[in-house]
Short mmCIF file of C-alpha atoms in Angstrom, two decimals:
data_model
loop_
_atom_site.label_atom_id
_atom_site.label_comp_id
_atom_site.label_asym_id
_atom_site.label_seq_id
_atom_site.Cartn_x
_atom_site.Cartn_y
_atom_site.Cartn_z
CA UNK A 26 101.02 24.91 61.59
CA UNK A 27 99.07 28.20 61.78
CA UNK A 28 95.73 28.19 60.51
CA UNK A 29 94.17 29.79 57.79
CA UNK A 30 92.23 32.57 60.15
CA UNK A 31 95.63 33.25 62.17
CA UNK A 32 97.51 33.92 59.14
CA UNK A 33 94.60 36.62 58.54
CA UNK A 34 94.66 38.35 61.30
CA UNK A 35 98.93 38.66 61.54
CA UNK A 36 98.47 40.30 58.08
CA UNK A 37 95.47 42.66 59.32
CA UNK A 38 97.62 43.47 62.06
CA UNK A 39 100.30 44.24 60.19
CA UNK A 40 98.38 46.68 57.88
CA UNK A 41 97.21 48.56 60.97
CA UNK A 42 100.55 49.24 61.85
CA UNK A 43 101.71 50.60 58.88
CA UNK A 44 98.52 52.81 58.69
CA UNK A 45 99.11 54.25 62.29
CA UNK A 46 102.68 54.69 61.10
CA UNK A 47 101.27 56.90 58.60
CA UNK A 48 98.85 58.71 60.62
CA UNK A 49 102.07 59.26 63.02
CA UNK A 50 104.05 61.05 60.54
CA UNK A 51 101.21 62.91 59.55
CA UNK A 52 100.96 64.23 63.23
CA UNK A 53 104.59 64.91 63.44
CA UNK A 54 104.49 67.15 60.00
CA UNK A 55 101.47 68.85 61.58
CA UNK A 56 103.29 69.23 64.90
CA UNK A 57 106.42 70.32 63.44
CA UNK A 58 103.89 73.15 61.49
CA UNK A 59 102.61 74.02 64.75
CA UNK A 60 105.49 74.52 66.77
CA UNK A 61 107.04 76.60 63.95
CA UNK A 62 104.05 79.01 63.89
CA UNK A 63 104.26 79.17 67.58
CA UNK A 64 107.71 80.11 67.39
CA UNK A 65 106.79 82.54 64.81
CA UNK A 66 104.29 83.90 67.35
CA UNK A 67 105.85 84.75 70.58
CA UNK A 68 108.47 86.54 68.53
CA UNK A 69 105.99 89.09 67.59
CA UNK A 70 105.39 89.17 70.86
CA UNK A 71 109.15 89.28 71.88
CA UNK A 72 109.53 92.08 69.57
CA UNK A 73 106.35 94.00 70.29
CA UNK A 74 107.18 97.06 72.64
CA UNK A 75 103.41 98.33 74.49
CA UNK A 76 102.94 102.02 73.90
CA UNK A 77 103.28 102.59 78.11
CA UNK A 78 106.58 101.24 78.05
CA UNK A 79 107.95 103.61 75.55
CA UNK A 80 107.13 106.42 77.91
CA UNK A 81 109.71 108.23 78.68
CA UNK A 82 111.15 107.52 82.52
CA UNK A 83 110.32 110.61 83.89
CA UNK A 84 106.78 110.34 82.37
CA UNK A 85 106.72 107.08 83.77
CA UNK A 86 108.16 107.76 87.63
CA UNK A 87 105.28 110.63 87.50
CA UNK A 88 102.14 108.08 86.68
CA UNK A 89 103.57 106.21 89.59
CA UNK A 90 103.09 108.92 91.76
CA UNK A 91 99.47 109.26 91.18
CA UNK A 92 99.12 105.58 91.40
CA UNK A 93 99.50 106.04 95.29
CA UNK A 94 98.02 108.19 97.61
CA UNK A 95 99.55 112.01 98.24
CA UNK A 96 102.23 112.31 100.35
CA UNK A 97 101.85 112.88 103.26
CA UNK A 98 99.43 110.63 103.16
CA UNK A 99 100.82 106.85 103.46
CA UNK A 100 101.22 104.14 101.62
CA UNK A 101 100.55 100.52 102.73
CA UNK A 102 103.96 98.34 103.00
CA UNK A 103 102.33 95.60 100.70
CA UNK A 104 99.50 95.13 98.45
CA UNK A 105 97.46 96.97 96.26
CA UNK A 106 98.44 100.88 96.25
CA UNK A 107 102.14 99.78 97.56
CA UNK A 108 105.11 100.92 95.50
CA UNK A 109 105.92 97.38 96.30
CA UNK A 110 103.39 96.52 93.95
CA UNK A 111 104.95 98.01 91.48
CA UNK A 112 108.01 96.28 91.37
CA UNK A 113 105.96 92.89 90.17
CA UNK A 114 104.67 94.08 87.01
CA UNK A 115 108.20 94.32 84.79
CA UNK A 116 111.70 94.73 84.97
CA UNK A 117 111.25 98.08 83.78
CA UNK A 118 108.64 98.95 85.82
CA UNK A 119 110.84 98.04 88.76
CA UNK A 120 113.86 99.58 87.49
CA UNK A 121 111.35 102.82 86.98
CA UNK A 122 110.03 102.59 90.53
CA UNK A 123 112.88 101.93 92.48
CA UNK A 124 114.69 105.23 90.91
CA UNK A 125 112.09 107.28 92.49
CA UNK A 126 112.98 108.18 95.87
CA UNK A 127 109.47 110.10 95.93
CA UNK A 128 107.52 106.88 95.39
CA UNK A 129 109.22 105.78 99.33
CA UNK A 130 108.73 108.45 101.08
CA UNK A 131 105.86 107.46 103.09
CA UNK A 132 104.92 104.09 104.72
CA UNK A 133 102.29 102.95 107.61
CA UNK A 134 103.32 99.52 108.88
CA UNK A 135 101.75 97.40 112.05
CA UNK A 136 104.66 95.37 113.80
CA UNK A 137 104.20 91.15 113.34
CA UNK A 138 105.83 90.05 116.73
CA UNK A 139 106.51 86.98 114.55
CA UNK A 140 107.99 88.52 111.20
CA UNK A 141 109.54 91.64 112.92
CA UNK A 142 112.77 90.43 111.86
CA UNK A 143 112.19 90.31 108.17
CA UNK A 144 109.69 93.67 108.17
CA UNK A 145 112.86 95.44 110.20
CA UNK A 146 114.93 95.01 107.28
CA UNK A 147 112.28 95.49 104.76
CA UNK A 148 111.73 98.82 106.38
CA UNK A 149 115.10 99.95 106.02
CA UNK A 150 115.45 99.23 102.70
CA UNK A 151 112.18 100.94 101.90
CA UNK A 152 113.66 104.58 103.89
CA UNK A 153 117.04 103.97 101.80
CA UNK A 154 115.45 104.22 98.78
CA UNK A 155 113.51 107.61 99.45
CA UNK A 156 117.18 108.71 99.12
CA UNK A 157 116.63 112.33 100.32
CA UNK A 158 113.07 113.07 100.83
CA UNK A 159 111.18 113.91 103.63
CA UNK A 160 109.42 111.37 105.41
CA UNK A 161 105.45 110.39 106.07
CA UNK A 162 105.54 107.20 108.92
CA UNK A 163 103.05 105.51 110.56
CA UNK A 164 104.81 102.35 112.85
CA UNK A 165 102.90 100.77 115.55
CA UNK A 166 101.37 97.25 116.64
CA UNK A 167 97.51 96.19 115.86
CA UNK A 168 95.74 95.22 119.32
CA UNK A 169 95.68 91.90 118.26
CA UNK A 170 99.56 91.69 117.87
CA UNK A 171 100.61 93.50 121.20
CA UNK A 172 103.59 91.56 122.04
CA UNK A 173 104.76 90.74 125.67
CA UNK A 174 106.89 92.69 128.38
CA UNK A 175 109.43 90.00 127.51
CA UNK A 176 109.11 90.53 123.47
CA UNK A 177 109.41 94.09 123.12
CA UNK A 178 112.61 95.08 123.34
CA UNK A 179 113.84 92.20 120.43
CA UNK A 180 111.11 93.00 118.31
CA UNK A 181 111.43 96.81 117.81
CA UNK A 182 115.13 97.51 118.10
CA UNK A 183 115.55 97.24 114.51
CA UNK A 184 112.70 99.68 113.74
CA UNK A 185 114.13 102.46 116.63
CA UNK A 186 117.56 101.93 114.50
CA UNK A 187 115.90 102.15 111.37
CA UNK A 188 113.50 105.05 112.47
CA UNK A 189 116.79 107.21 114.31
CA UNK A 190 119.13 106.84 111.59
CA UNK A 191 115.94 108.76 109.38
CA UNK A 192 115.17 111.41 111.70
CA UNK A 193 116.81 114.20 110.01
CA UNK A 194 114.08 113.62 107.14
CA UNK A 195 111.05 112.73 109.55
CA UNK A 196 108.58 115.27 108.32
CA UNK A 197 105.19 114.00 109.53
CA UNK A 198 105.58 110.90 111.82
CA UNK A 199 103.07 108.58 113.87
CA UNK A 200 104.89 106.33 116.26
CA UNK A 201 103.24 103.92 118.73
CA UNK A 202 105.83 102.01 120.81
CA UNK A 203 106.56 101.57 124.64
CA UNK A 204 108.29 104.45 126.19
CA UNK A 205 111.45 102.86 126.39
CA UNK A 206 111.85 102.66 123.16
CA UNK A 207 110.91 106.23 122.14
CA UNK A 208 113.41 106.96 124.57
CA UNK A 209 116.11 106.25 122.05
CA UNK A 210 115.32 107.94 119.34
CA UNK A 211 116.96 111.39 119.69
CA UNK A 212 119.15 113.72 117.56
CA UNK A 213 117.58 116.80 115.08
CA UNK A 214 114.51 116.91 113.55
CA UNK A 215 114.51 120.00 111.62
CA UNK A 216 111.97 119.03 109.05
CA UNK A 217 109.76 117.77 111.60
CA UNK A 218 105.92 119.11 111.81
CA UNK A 219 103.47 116.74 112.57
CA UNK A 220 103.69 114.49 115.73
CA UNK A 221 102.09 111.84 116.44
CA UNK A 222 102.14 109.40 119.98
CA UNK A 223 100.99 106.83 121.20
CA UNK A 224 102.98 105.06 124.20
CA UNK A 225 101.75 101.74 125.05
CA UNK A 226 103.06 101.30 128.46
CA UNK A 227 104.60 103.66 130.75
CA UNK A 228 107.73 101.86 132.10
CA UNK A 229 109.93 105.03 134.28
CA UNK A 230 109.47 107.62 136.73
CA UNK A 231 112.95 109.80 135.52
CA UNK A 232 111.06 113.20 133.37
CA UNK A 233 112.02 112.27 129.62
CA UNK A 234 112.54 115.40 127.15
CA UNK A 235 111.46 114.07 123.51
CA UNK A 236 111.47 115.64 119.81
CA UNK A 237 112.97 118.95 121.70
CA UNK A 238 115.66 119.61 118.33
CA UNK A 239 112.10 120.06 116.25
CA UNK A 240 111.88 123.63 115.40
CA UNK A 241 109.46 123.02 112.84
CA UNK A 242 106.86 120.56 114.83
CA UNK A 243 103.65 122.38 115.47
CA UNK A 244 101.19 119.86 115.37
CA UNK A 245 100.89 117.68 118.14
CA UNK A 246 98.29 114.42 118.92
CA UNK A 247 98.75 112.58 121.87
CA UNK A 248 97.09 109.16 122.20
CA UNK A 249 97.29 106.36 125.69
CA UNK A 250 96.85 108.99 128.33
CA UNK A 251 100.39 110.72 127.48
CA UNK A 252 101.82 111.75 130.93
CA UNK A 253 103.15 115.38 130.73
CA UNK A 254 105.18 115.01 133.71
CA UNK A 255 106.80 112.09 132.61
CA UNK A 256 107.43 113.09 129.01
CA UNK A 257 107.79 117.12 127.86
CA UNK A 258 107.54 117.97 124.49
CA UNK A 259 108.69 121.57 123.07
CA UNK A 260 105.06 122.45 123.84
CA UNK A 261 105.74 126.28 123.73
CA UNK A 262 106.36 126.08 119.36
CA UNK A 263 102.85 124.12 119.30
CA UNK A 264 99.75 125.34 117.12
CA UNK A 265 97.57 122.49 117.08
CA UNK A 266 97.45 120.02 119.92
CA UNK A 267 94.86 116.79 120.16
CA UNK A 268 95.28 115.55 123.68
CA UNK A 269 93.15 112.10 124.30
CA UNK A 270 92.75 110.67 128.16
CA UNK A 271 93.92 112.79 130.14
CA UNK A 272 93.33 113.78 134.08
CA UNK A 273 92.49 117.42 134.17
CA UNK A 274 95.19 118.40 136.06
CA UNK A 275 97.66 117.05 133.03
CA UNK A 276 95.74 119.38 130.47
CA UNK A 277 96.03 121.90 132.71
CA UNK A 278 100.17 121.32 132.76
CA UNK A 279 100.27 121.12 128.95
CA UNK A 280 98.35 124.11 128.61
CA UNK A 281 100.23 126.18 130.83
CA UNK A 282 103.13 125.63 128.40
CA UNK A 283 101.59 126.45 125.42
CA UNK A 284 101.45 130.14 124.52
CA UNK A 285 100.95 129.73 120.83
CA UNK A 286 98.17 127.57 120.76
CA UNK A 287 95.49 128.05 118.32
CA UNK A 288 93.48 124.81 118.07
CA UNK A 289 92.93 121.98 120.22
CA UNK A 290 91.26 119.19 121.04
CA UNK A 291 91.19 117.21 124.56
CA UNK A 292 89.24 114.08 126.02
CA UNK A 293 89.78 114.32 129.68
CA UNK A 294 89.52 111.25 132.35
CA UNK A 295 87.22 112.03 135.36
CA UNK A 296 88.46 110.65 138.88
CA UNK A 297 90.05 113.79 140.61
CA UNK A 298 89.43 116.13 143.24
CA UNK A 299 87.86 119.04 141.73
CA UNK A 300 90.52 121.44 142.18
CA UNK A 301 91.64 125.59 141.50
CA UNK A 302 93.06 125.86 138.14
CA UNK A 303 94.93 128.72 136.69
CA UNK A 304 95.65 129.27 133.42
CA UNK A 305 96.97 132.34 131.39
CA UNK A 306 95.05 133.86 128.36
CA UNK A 307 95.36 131.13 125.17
CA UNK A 308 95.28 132.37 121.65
CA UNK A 309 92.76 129.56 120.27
CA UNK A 310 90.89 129.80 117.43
CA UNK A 311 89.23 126.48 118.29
CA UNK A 312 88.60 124.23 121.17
CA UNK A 313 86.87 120.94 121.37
CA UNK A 314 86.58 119.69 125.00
CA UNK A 315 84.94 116.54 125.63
CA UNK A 316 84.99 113.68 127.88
CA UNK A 317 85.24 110.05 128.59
CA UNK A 318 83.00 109.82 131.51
CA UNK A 319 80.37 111.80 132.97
CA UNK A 320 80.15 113.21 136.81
CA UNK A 321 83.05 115.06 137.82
CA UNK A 322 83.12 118.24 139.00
CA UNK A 323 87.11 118.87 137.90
CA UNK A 324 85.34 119.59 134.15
CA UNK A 325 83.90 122.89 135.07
CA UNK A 326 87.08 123.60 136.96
CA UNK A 327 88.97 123.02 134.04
CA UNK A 328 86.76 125.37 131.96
CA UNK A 329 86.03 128.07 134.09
CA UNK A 330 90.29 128.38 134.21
CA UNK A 331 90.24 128.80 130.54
CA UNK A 332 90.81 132.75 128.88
CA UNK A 333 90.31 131.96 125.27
CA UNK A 334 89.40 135.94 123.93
CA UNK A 335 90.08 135.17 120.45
CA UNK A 336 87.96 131.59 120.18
CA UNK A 337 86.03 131.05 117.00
CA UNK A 338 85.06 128.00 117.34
CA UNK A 339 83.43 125.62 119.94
CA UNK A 340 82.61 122.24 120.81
CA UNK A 341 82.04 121.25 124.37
CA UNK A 342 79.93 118.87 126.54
CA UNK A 343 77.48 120.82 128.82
CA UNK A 344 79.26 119.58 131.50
CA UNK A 345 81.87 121.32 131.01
CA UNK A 346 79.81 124.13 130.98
CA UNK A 347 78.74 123.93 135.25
CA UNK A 348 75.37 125.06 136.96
CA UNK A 349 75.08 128.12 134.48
CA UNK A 350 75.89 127.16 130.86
CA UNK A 351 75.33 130.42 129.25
CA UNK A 352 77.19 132.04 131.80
CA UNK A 353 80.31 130.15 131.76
CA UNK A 354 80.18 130.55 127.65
CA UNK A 355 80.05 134.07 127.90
CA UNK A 356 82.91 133.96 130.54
CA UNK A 357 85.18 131.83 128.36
CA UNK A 358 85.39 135.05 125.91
CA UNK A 359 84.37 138.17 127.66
CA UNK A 360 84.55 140.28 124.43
CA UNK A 361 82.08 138.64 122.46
CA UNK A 362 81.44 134.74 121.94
CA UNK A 363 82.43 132.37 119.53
CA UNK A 364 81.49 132.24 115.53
CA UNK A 365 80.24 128.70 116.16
CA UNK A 366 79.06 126.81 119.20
CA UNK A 367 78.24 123.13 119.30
CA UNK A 368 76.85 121.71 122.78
CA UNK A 369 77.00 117.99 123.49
CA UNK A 370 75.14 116.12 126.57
CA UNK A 371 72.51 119.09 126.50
CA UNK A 372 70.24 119.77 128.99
CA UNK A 373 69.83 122.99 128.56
CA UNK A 374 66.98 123.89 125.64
CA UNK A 375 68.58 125.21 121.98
CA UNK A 376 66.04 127.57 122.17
CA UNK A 377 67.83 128.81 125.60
CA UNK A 378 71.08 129.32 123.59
CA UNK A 379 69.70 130.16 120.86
CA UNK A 380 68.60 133.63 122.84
CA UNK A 381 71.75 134.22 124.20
CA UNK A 382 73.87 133.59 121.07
CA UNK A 383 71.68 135.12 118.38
CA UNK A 384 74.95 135.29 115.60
CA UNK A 385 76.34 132.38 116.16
CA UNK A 386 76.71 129.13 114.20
CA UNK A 387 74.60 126.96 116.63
CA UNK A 388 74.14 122.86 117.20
CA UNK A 389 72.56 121.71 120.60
CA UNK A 390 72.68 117.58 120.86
CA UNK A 391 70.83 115.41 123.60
CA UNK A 392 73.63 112.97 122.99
CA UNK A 393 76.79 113.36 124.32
CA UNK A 394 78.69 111.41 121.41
CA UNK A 395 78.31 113.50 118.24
CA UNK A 396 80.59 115.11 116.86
CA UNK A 397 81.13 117.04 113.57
#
């Protein structure tokens, strides 16, 4: 038989358990009140429409626009300033952005040897849906992601395909890939005007004729000791031309070619004989000549060959310059001398200059490595 106590404590229990029953339905009522104001809640958001997305689409496609950086200046293919970015924020946003060809029209990518696959397709899409615009490109490897011999040819086919099946609408381009592969991109370019090379390893002997249906292409850079008589470019059309590491006897080839040249800028390698140069009258308006070494005599060959009467601008390393600065300055342009003149490497005084160029725009430097 239970005891007195026992029969206490069943009957306390019992009382708790109607009391939490109590405090349960309690809860539930005040749950139930909750979840019904919530619901009450996120459809005032559900129906709330922002003010930015009652823009009109046009108004909308042209915000976009200045949300990246001017063509032809170019985007990155993912993060932050990416139209890619803007496909995140909401479907309209997306639907918004990916009806503005304008918003695709320039890219800069660096090749991942290990997601080249994925960034080949990626790419394409991105040039389809420029629809008919002219292009900005920048495509190229990092030097920490320089693939092998043995990688190359896998890893950029789908970009040449991608790239050639564009090049009507190429308008300003900046390509760094092995020669091979520039090799087979061909076909007309008529919107084409700014060039840009860089050809990480020289790979035939066989002279290769590139961006020759380019009518439009005037400005030229050439990066990784470009080869003129391996690969010729419609260097006659050419305006401005950067030229960086090459043997003197190269620039010399290029420049014979190039009767409509009005500024450019060269870096030449030493290592050459010095050797007789010849090279007709140039129309530049600006020349900066520099090297990459000092202490070969092929630089003043090179300079005393140039007949640049119209020059209005100069930067050159006093080696360039030979024995007699001054006198190979005032040989450069026999009618007069340039507007400005900067020396690098000097060892000449500024004040020596200075006496000989009175009205011009001068800058004399010790150093050999500034540049303005």
């Amino acid at each position: 038989m239970a005891s007195f106590d026992d029969k206490s404590t069943l009957a306390a229990t019992r009382a708790r358990i109607s009391q939490l029953d109590a405090d349960m339905q309690k809860l539930q009522r005040v749950m139930h009140s909750l979840l019904a104001e919530r619901k009450k809640c996120q459809q005032v958001l559900a129906d709330y429409t922002y003010p930015i997305l009652t823009l009109p689409s046009e108004i909308t496609s042209e915000i976009f626009l200045y949300f990246l950086p001017p063509y032809p200046q170019r985007p990155s293919f993912w993060g932050y300033q990416s139209p890619s970015f803007l496909l995140r924020i909401c479907r309209r946003w997306r639907d918004v952005a990916l009806t503005t060809p304008a918003l695709w029209s320039g890219v800069q990518l660096t090749i991942d040897p290990q997601r080249h696959v994925r960034q080949s397709r990626l790419l394409d899409m991105w040039l389809q849906r420029s629809r008919n615009c002219p292009l900005s490109i920048q495509l190229g490897y990092s030097e920490e992601l320089m693939p092998s011999e043995d990688e190359e040819d896998e890893d950029e086919e789908g970009f040449v395909e991608s790239l050639r099946s564009h090049a009507m609408r190429w308008q300003e381009m900046d390509i760094s890939l092995p020669l091979d592969n520039l090799r087979k991109i061909t076909g007309s370019m008529p919107l084409l005007r700014r060039l840009t090379i860089g050809v990480d390893r020289w790979d035939t002997e066989t002279p290769l004729a590139l961006f020759t249906d380019a009518p439009a292409l005037k400005h030229v850079v050439l990066r990784s000791s470009f080869t003129p008589f391996i690969v010729a470019l419609p260097w006659s059309q050419l305006t401005t031309l950067t030229l960086e590491g090459l043997f003197a006897n190269e620039a010399v080839e290029m420049l014979r070619q190039t009767s409509m040249l009005q500024d450019l800028t060269v870096t030449i390698h030493n290592g050459q004989p010095p050797t007789y140069f010849s090279i007709p009258p140039l129309p530049l308006r600006s020349l900066k000549l520099h090297y990459y070494r000092p202490g070969a005599d092929e630089y003043h060959q090179l300079f005393k060959a140039l007949q640049l009467p119209m020059l209005q601008t100069l930067s050159v390393h006093e080696e360039f310059l030979g024995p007699n600065p001054v006198a190979s300055l005032f040989a450069l342009r026999p009618n007069g001398y340039p507007q400005e003149i900067q020396i690098l490497g000097a060892r000449t005084s500024r004040e020596t200059y200075a006496a000989a160029f009175p009205l011009a725009s001068l800058s004399v430097y010790v150093t050999p490595y500034v540049v303005i």
